[in-house]
Coordinates of C-alpha atoms and ligand atoms in Angstrom, one line a residue:
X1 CA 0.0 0.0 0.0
X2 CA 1.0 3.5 -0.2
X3 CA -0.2 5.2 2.3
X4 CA 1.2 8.5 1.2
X5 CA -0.9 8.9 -1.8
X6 CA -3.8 7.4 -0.3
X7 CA -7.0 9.1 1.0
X8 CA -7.3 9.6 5.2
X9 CA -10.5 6.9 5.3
X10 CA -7.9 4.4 3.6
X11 CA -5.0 5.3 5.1
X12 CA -6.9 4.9 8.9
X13 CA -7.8 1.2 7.4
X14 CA -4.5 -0.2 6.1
X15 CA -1.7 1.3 7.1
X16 CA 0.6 -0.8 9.7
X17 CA -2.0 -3.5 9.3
X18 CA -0.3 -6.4 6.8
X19 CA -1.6 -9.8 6.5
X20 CA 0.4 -11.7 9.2
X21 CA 3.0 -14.1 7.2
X22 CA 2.6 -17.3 8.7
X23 CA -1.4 -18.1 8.5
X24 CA -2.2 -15.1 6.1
X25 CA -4.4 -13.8 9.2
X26 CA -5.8 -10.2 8.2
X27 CA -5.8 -8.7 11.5
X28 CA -2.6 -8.0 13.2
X29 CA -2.0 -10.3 16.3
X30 CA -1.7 -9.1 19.4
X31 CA 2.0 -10.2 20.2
X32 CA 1.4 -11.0 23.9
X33 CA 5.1 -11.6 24.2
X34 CA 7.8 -10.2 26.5
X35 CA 10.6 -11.2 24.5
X36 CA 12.0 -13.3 21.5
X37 CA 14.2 -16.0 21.3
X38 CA 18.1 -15.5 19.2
X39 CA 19.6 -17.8 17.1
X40 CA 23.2 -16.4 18.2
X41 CA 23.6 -13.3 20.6
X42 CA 22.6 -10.2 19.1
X43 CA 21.2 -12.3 15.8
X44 CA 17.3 -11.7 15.7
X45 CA 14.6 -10.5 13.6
X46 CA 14.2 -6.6 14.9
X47 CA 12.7 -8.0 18.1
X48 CA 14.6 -8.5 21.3
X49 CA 12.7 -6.9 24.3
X50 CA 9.2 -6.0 24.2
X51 CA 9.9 -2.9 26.4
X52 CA 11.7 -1.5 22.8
X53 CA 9.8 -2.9 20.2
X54 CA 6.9 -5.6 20.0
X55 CA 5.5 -6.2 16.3
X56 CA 1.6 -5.0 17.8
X57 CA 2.8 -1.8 18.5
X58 CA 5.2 -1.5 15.3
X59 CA 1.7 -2.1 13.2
X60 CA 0.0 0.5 15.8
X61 CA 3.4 3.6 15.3
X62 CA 3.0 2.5 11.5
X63 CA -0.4 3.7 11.6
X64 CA 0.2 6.6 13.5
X65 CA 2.8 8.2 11.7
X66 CA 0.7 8.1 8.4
X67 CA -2.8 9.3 9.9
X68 CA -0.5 12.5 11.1
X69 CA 1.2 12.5 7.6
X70 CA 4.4 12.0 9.5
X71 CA 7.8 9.5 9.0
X72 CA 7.8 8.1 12.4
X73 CA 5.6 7.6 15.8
X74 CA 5.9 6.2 19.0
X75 CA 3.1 4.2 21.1
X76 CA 3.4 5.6 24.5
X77 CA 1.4 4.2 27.7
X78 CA -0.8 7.3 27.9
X79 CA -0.8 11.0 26.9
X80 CA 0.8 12.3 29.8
X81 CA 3.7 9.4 29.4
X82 CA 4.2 11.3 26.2
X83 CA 4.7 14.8 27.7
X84 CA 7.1 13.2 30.3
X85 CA 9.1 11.4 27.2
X86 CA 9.5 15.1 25.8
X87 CA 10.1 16.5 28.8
X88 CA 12.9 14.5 29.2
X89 CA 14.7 16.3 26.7
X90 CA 15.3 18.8 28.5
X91 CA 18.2 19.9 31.1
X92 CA 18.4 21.6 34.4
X93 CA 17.8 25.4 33.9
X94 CA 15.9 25.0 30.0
X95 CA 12.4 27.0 29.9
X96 CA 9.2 26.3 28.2
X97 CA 6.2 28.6 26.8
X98 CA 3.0 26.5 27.3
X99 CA -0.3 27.5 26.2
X100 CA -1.9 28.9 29.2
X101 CA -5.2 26.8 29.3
X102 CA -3.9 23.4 28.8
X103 CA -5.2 19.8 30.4
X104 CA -5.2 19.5 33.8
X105 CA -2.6 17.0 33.9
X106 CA -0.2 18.3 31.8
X107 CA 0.0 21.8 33.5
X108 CA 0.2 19.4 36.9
X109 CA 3.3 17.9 35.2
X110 CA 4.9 20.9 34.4
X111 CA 4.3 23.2 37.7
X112 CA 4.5 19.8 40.3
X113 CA 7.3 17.2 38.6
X114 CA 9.4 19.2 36.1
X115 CA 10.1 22.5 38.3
X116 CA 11.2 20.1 40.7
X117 CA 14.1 19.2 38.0
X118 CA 15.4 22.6 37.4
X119 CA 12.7 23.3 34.0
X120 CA 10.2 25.9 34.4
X121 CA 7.5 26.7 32.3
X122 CA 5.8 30.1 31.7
X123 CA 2.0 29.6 31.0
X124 CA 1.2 32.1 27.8
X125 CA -1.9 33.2 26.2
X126 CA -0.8 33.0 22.2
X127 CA -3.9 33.7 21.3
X128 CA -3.7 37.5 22.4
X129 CA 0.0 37.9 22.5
X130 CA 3.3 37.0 20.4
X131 CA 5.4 34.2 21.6
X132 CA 8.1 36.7 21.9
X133 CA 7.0 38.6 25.1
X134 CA 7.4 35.0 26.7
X135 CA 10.5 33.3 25.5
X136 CA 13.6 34.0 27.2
X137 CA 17.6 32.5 26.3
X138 CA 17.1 29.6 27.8
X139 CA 13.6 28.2 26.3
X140 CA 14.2 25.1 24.8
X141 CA 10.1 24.6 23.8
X142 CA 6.9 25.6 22.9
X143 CA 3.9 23.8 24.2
X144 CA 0.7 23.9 22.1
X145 CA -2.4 22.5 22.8
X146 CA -5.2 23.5 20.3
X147 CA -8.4 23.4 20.4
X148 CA -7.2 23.9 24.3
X149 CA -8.7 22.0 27.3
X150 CA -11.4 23.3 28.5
X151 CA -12.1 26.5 27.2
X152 CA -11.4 25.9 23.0
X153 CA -9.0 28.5 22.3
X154 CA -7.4 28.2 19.0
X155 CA -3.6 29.0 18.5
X156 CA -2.3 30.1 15.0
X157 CA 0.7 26.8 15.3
X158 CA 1.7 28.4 11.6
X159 CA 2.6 31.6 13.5
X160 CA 3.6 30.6 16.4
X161 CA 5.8 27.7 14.5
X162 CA 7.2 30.9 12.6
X163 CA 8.6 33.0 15.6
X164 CA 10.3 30.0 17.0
X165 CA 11.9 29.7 13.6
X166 CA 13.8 33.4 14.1
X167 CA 14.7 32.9 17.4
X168 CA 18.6 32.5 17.5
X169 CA 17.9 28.7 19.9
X170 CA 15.1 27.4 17.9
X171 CA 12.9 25.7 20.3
X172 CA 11.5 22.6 19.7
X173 CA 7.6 23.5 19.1
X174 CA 5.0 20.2 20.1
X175 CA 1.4 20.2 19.5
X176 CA -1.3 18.1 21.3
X177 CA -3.4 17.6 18.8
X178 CA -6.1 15.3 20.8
X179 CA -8.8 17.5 20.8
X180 CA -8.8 17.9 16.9
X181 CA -7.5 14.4 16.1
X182 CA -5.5 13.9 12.9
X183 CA -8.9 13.7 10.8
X184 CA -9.1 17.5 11.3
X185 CA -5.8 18.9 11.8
X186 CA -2.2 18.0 10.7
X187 CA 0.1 20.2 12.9
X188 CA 3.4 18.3 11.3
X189 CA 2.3 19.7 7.9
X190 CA 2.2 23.7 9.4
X191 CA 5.6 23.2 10.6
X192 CA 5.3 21.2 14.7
X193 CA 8.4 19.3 15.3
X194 CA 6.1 16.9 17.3
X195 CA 2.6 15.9 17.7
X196 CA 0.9 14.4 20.6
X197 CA -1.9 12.4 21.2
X198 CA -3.6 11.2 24.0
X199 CA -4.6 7.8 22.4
X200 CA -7.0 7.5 24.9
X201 CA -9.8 9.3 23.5
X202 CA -10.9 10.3 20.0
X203 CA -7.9 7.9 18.2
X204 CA -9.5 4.8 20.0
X205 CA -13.0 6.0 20.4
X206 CA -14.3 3.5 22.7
X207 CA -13.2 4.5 26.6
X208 CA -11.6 1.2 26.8
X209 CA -7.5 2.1 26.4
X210 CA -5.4 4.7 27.9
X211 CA -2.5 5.4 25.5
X212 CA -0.6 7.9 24.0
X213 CA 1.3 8.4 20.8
X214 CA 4.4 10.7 19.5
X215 CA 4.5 11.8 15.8
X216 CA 7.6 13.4 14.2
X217 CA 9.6 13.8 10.9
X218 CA 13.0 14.1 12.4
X219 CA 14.9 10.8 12.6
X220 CA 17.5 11.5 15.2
X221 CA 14.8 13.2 17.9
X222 CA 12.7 10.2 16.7
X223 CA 16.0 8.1 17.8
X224 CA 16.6 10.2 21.5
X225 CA 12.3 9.8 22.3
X226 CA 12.5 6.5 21.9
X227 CA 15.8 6.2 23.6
X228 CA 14.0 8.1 26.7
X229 CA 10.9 5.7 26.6
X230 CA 13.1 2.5 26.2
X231 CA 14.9 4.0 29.5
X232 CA 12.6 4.9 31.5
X233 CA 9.4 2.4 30.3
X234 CA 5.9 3.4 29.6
X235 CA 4.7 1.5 26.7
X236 CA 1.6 0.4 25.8
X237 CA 0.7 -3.5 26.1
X238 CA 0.0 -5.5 23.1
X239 CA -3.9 -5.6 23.8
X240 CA -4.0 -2.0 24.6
X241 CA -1.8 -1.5 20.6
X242 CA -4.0 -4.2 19.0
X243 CA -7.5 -2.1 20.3
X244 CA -6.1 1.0 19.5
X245 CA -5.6 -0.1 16.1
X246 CA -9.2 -1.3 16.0
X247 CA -10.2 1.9 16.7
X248 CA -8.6 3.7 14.2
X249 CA -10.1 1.8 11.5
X250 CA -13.4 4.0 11.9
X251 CA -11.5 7.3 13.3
X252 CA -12.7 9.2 9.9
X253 CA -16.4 8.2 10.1
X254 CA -16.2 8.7 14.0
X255 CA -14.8 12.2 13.7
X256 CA -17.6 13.5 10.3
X257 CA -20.4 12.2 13.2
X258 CA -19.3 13.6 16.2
X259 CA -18.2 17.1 14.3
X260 CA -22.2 17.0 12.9
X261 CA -24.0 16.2 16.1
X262 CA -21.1 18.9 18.0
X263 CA -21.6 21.6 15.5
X264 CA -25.5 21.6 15.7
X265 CA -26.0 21.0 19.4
X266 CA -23.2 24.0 19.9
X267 CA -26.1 26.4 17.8
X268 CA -28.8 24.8 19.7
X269 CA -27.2 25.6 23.1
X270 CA -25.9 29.0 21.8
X271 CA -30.2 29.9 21.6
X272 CA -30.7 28.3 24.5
X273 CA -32.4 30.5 26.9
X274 CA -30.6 29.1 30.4
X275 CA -27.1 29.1 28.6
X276 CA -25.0 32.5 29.3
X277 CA -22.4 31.1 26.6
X278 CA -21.2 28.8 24.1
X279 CA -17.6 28.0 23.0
X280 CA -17.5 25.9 20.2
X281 CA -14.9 26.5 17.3
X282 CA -17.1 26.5 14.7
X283 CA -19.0 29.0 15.8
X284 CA -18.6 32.9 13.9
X285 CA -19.1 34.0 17.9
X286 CA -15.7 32.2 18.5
X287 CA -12.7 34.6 19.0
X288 CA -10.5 32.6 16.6
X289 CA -13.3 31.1 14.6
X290 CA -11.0 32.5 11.3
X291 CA -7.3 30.7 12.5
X292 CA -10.0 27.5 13.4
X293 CA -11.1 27.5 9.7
X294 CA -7.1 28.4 8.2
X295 CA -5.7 25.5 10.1
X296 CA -8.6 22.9 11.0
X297 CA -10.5 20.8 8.4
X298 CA -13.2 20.7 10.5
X299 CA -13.9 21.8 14.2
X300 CA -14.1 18.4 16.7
X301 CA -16.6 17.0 18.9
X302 CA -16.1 19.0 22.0
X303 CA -18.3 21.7 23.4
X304 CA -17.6 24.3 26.3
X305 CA -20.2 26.5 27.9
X306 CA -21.6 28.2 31.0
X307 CA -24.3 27.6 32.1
X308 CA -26.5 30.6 33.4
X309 CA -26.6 30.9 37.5
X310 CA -24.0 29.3 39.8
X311 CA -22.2 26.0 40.6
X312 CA -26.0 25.0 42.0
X313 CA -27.2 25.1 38.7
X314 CA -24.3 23.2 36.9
X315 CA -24.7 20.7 39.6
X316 CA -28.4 20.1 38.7
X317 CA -27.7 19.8 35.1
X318 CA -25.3 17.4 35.7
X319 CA -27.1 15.1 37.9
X320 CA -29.9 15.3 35.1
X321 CA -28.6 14.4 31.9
X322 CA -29.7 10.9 31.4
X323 CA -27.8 9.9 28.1
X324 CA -24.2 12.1 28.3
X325 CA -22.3 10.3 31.3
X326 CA -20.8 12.3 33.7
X327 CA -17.1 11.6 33.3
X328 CA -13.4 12.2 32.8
X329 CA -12.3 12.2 29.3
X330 CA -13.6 12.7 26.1
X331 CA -13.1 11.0 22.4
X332 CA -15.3 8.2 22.9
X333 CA -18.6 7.0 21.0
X334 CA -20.3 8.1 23.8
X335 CA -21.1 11.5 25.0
X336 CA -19.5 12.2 28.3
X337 CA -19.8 15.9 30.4
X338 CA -17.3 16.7 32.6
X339 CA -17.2 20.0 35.0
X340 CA -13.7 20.8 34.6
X341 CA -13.2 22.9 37.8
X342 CA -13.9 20.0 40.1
X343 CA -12.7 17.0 37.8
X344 CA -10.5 17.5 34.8
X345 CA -8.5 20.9 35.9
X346 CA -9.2 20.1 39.9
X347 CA -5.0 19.6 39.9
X348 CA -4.6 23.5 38.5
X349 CA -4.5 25.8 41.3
X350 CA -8.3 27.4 42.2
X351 CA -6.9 31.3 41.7
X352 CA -5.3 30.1 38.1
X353 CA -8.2 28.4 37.1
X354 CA -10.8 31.4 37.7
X355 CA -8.2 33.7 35.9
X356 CA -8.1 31.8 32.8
X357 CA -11.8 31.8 33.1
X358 CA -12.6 28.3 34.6
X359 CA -15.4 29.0 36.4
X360 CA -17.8 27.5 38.6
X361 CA -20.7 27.0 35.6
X362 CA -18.4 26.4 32.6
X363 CA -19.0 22.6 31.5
X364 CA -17.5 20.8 29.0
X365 CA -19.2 18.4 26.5
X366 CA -17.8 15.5 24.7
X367 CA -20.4 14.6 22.2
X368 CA -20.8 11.5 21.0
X369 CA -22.0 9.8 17.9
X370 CA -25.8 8.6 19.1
X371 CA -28.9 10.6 17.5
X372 CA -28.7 13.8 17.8
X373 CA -32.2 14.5 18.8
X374 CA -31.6 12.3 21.4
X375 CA -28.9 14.4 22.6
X376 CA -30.5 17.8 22.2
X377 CA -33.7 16.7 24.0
X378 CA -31.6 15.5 26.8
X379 CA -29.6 18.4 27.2
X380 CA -32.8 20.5 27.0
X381 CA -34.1 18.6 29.6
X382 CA -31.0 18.9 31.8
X383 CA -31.1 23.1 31.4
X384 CA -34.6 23.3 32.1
X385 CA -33.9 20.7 35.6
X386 CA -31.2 23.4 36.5
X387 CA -33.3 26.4 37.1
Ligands
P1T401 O1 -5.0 10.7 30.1 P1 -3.8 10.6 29.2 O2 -4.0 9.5 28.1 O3 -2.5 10.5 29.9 O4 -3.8 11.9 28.3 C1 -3.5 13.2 28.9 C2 -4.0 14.3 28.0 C3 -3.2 15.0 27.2 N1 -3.6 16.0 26.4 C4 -4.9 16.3 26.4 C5 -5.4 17.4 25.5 C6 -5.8 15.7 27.2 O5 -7.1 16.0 27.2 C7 -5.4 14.6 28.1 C8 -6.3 13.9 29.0 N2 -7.5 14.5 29.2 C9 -8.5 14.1 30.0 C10 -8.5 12.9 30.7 C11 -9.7 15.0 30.1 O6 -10.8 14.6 30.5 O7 -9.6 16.2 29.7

């Protein structure tokens, strides 16, 4: 197959997935093997030790680096493993700009772990300012997360890719591209050194795996991530590589259906009388609604509002949606709500959070691929419970 000249729907099909040699089997095994016998030391057939390579996750990085249009990938044990793996890079006394609404957890590992270690990140809004009122001598990266977590914001990663080019230390500048998937934007193709995914949730759809995944052109950082994660561990089992690959398989049709249902509940709730709100990329009323439609092919699955009233009322919508599940994450078939104040951003500290605007009635909607009357009418229900 080649994947290159192939369409995305194909691509998400085939590539990494061969018919296995011996019994012609079309689905990749899942290579629940910890290592592999030598005919002579050092003799072998690419595999030695499933902590650096096992053929399940080989198919699974095959697949990855083609849905981001990239060379090579790396199959990490979750998305947060995959900021630590990049982090890594880094020495005692190197800097990083981050986006300054970014996932909970990430934010957690930069401000709790990697401070610790001598790297300190400045959190930046590059949506209202130029990267270069943030960098100083010493940054060594550029932390992009866009569409951000929770609140949408959309960075320009052309621009922002074009002032790291000028500065004299050229940082290294990563996007996490979970929230868009690689159905709707390919950061490697504006100029990212890196891409990361949480695995976890749109690539595998189905809230069953946590995973994550590195993308990147550049052989020799290629060569010194996966020298960090064949160091320190944090790879993904072969079950978790094999139903990761099953997901993909249907990433294209997932994203067209959850990008549908998304974009009409987001005008629904934007009329809706107990909604103060809406955030939703698509939107004309979104701040960067014009970078959303330069860089995105479409604009995701995930909704942020606020609800009119207090954290009362967001509580009793909450309690009342019958078909979106109250949960962590998001990417799934499923429609999930999370209140990202007291679950997915709980880690970021409280006076942060309500100065980047996470307030007490902002939720956050994951929406999922069921019928979408369904979903209005149980949203509608929900507001009208809340008040
Ligand atoms: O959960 P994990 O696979 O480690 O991925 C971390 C991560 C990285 N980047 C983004 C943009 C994310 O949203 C996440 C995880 N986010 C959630 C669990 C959440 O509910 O927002």
């Amino acid at each position: 197959m080649q994947d290159k000249k192939n369409h995305f729907e194909t691509i998400a099909v085939h590539a990494g997935v061969k018919p296995e040699p011996t019994t012609g089997a079309i689905m990749t095994p899942i290579f629940a093997t910890s290592t592999y016998v030598q005919v002579s030391p050092g003799k072998h057939q690419g595999y030695d030790y499933s902590r650096t390579h096992n053929p399940t996750r080989t198919a699974l990085e095959t697949s990855l680096a083609a849905l981001e249009g990239g060379k090579y990938a790396l199959a990490l044990s979750s998305g947060c493993t995959g900021t630590d793996v990049l982090m890594h890079l880094l020495e005692v006394g190197d800097h990083v700009v981050s986006v300054d609404d970014v996932y909970g957890g990430t934010s957690r590992l930069f401000r709790t772990i990697w401070s610790r270690h001598g790297v300190e990140t400045t959190f930046a809004d590059l949506t209202e300012r130029p990267l270069s009122d943030f960098v100083t001598a010493k940054t060594k990266m550029v932390w992009i997360e866009t569409p951000t977590n929770p609140l949408l914001k959309i960075i320009d990663i052309q621009k922002v890719v074009a002032e790291a080019k000028k500065l004299p230390h050229r940082p290294w500048v990563i996007v996490d591209n979970t929230f868009a998937s690689p159905y709707f934007q390919s950061p490697l193709e504006l100029g990212a050194d890196v891409v990361l995914h949480s695995t976890t949730k749109y690539i595998n759809g189905h809230s069953d795996v946590v995973g994550g995944a590195l993308v990147t052109n550049d052989k020799s950082l290629l060569d010194r991530l996966h020298h960090i994660q064949n160091s320190i561990g944090g790879v993904p089992g072969p079950f978790d590589a094999f139903l990761i690959l099953r997901g993909i398989k249907t990433l294209a049709l997932r994203m067209k259906r959850h990008e549908e249902n998304a974009f009409e509940l987001a005008k629904f709730l934007e009329k809706h009388p107990k909604v103060e709100r809406v955030i939703y990329p698509g939107l004309e009323s979104h701040p960067q609604h014009a970078v959303a439609k330069k860089q995105m092919k479409g604009f995701g699955g995930m909704i942020t509002f606020f609800i009119k009233g207090n954290l009362d009322n967001a509580r009793k919508f909450l309690e009342s949606v019958k078909i979106f599940a109250l949960a962590e994450s998001l990417g799934g078939v499923e429609s999930l709500v999370d209140h990202p104040a007291i679950m997915t951003h709980a880690s970021i500290p409280a006076e942060t959070r309500r100065s980047l605007g996470i307030s007490d009635n902002l939720i956050r909607l994951s929406v999922g691929i069921e019928a979408l009357a369904d979903l209005k009418a149980d949203l509608d229900n929900a507001l009208n419970s809340a008040h």
